XYZ file of C-alpha atoms in Angstrom:
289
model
C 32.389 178.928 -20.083
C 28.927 179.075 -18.431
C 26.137 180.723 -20.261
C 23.516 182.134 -18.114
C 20.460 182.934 -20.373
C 17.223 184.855 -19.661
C 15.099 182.471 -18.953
C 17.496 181.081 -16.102
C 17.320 184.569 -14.318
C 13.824 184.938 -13.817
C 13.626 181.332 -12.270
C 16.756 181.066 -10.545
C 15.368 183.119 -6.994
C 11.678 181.933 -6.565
C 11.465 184.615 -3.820
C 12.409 186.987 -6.193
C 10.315 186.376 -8.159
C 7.557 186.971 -5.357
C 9.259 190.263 -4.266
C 8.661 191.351 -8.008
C 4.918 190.667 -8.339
C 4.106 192.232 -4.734
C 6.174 195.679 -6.093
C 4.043 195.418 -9.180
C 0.780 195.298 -7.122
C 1.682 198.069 -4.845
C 1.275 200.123 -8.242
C -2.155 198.710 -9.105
C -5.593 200.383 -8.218
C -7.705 198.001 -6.995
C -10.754 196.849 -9.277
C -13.336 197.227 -6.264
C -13.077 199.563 -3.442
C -12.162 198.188 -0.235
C -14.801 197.415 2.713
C -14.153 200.539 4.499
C -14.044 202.406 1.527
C -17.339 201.281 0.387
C -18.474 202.133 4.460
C -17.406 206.023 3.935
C -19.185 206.278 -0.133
C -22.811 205.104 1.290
C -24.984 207.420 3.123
C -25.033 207.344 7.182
C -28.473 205.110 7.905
C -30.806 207.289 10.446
C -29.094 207.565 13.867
C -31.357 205.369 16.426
C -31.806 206.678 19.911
C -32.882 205.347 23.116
C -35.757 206.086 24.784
C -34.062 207.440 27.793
C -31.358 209.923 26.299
C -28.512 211.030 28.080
C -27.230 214.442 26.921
C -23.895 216.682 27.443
C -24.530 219.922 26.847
C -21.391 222.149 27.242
C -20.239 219.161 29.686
C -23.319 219.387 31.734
C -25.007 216.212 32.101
C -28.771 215.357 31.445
C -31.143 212.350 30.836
C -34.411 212.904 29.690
C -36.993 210.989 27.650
C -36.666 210.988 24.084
C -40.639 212.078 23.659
C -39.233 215.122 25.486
C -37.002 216.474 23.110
C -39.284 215.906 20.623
C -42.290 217.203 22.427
C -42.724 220.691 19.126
C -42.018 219.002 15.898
C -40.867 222.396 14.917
C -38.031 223.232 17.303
C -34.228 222.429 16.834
C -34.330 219.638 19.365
C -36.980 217.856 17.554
C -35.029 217.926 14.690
C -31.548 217.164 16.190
C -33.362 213.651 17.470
C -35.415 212.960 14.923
C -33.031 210.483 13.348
C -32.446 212.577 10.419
C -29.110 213.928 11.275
C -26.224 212.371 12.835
C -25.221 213.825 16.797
C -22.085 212.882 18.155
C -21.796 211.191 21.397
C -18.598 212.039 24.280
C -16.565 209.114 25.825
C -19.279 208.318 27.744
C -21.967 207.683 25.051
C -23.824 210.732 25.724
C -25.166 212.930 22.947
C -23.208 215.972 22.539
C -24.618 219.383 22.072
C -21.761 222.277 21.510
C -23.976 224.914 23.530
C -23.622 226.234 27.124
C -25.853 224.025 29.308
C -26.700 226.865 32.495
C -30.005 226.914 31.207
C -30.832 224.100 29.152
C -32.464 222.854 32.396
C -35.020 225.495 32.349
C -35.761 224.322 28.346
C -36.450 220.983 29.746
C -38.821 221.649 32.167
C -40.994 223.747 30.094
C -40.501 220.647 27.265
C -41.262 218.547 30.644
C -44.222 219.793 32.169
C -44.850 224.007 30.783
C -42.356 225.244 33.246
C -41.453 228.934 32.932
C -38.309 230.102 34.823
C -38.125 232.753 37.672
C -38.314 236.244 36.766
C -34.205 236.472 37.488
C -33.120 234.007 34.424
C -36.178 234.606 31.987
C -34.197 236.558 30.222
C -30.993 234.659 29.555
C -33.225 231.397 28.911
C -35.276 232.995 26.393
C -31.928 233.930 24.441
C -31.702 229.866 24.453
C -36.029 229.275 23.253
C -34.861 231.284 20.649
C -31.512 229.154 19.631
C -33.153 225.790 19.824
C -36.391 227.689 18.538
C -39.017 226.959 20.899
C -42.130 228.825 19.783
C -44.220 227.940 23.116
C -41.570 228.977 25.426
C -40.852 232.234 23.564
C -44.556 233.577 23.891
C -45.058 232.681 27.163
C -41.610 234.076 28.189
C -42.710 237.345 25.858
C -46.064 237.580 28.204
C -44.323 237.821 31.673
C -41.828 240.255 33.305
C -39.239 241.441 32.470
C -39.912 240.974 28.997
C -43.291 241.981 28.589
C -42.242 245.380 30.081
C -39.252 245.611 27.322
C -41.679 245.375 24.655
C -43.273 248.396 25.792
C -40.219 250.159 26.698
C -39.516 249.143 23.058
C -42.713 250.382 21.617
C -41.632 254.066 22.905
C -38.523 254.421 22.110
C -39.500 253.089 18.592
C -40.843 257.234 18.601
C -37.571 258.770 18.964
C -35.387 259.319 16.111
C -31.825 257.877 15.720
C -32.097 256.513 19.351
C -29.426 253.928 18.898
C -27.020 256.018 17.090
C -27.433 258.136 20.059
C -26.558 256.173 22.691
C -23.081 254.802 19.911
C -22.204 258.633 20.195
C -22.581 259.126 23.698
C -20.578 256.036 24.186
C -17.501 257.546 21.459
C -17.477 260.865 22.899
C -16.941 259.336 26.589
C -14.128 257.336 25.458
C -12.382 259.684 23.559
C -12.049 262.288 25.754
C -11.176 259.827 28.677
C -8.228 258.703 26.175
C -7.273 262.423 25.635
C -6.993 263.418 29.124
C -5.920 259.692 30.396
C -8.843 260.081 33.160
C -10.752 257.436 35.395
C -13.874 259.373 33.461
C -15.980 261.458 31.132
C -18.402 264.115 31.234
C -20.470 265.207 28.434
C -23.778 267.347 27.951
C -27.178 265.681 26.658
C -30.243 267.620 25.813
C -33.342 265.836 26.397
C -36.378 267.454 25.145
C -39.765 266.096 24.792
C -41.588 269.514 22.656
C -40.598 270.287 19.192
C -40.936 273.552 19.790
C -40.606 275.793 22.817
C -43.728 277.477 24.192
C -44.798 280.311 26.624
C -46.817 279.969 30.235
C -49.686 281.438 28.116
C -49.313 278.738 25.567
C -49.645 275.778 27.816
C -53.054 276.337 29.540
C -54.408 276.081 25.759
C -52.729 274.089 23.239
C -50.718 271.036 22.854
C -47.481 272.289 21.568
C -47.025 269.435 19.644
C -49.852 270.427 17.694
C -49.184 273.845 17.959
C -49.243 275.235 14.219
C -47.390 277.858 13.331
C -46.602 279.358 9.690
C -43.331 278.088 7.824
C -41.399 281.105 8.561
C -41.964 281.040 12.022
C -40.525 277.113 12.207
C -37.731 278.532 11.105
C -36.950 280.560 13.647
C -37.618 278.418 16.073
C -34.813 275.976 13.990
C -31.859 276.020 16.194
C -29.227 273.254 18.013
C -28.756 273.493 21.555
C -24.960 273.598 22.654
C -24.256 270.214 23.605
C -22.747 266.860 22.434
C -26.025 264.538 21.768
C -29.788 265.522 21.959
C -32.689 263.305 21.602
C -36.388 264.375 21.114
C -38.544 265.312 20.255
C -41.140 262.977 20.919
C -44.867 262.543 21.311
C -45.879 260.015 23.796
C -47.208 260.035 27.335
C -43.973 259.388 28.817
C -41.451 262.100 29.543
C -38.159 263.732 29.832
C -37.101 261.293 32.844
C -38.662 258.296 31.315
C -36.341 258.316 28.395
C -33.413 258.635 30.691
C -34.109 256.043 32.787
C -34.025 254.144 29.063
C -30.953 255.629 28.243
C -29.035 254.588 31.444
C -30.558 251.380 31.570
C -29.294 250.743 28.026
C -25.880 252.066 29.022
C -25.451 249.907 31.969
C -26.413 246.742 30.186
C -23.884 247.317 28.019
C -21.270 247.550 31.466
C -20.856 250.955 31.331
C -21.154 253.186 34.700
C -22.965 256.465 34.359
C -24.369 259.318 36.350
C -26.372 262.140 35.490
C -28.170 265.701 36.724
C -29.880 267.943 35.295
C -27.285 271.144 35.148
C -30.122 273.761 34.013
C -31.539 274.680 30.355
C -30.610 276.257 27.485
C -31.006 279.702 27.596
C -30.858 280.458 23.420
C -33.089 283.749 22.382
C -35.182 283.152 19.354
C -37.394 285.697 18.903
C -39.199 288.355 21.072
C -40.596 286.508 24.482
C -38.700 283.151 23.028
C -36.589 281.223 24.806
C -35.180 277.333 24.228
C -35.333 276.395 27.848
C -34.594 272.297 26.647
C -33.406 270.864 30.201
C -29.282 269.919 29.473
C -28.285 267.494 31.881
C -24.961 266.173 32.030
C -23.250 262.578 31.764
C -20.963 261.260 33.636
C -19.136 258.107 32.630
C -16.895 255.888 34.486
C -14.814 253.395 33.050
C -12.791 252.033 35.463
């Protein structure tokens, strides 16, 4: 009889043996973490750049001096390449920023040498001076056409009440009624009015009828809506009645939408004695296809 005892088992297969201590380790943590684990725990060192920096921005390719970019301490650009944060680079080893690059030119020759854009793209490149937040290139862009018009354009229409909401409802209406009828278009009557309050021939020689006073009960009767879908006034400014609808179908057709409109006569409401409303109605034609 052969007696195999314990101690004969574990010894008998040195590779085994081996096959037994690797399963155990497989088991173990390690004491210390590895190199590359130690790499990812410790905080990125500041990202060197060149002096000459090539850039893809949107997949268009640029090179421009690193001074450049950081030519206003306080823009996005500065900060992006100021070492401080970490900016990827493509295939090619160009620094990657996830932006359309159309006009990134025009930011660089302004950074460059004060270069402002023709009048055509000044607007679409100060939409990008305000992403990378170029201070500079925003008020010089704000001083020259067409922007420094809009901010007067703005300043007027700042008078009139509910403007915006206005021009939403105009847009609703159109739709839904070119839903309803399944049509090519819309049409829809505006009242544009610049006077609070209506006035007579004798009135006008004489008074501003803006500051016309009249007593409280006399407002009253005066209080009426016109019979149409959106009005806007009034308003007290030098510009008039077609001034704020060359705003509104400017503001329309920026937004795509195609629209007409005439002047279809006035409202003829009777207030009280010689009283009439006589607000101009004009009406709105809208295409949308």
């Amino acid at each position: 009889m052969v007696v195999v005892t314990g101690q004969n088992k574990v010894s008998g297969n040195p590779d085994d043996a081996m096959s037994s201590s690797d399963a155990e380790d497989d088991f173990q943590e390690p004491a210390t973490p590895t190199a590359t684990q130690a790499g990812q725990a410790l905080p990125l060192l500041p990202q060197q750049f060149p002096e000459v920096v090539p850039l893809n921005v949107g997949g268009m390719y640029f090179t421009t001096r690193l001074s450049t970019l950081r030519r206003y301490e306080d823009t996005m650009l500065a900060a992006m390449f100021s070492g401080r944060h970490y900016i990827p680079t493509d295939a090619e080893g160009r620094y990657f920023i996830d932006r359309d690059g159309t006009y990134f030119g025009d930011i660089l020759n302004f950074l460059r040498s004060g270069d402002l854009p023709p009048r055509e793209r000044v607007r679409p490149v100060y939409k990008e001076a305000q992403y990378y937040s170029i201070g500079p290139l925003l008020d010089n862009l704000e001083d020259i056409q067409p922007l420094k018009g809009e901010k007067v354009r703005q300043a007027f229409l700042g008078l009139m009440p509910y403007y915006k909401d206005h021009l939403e409802r105009i847009i609703e209406i159109a739709k839904l009624r070119a839903m309803q009828r399944k049509a090519r278009f819309a049409k829809l009557k505006v009242c544009v009015f610049k006077e609070e309050m209506p006035i007579t021939p004798y009135e006008c020689p004489h008074f501003n009828s803006l500051r016309f006073e009249r007593s409280e009960s006399e407002t009253k009767l005066f209080e009426h809506h016109c019979e149409v879908d959106v009005s806007f006034g009034p308003w007290e400014a030098v510009a008039d009645v077609y001034d704020l609808l060359h705003c509104i179908v400017t503001d329309l057709s920026d937004r795509g939408i195609t629209v007409d409109h005439q002047c279809i006569g006035v409202c003829d409401k009777h207030l009280i004695n010689h009283y009439y409303c006589k607000r101009p109605i004009y009406e709105f034609k809208i295409t949308w296809w």
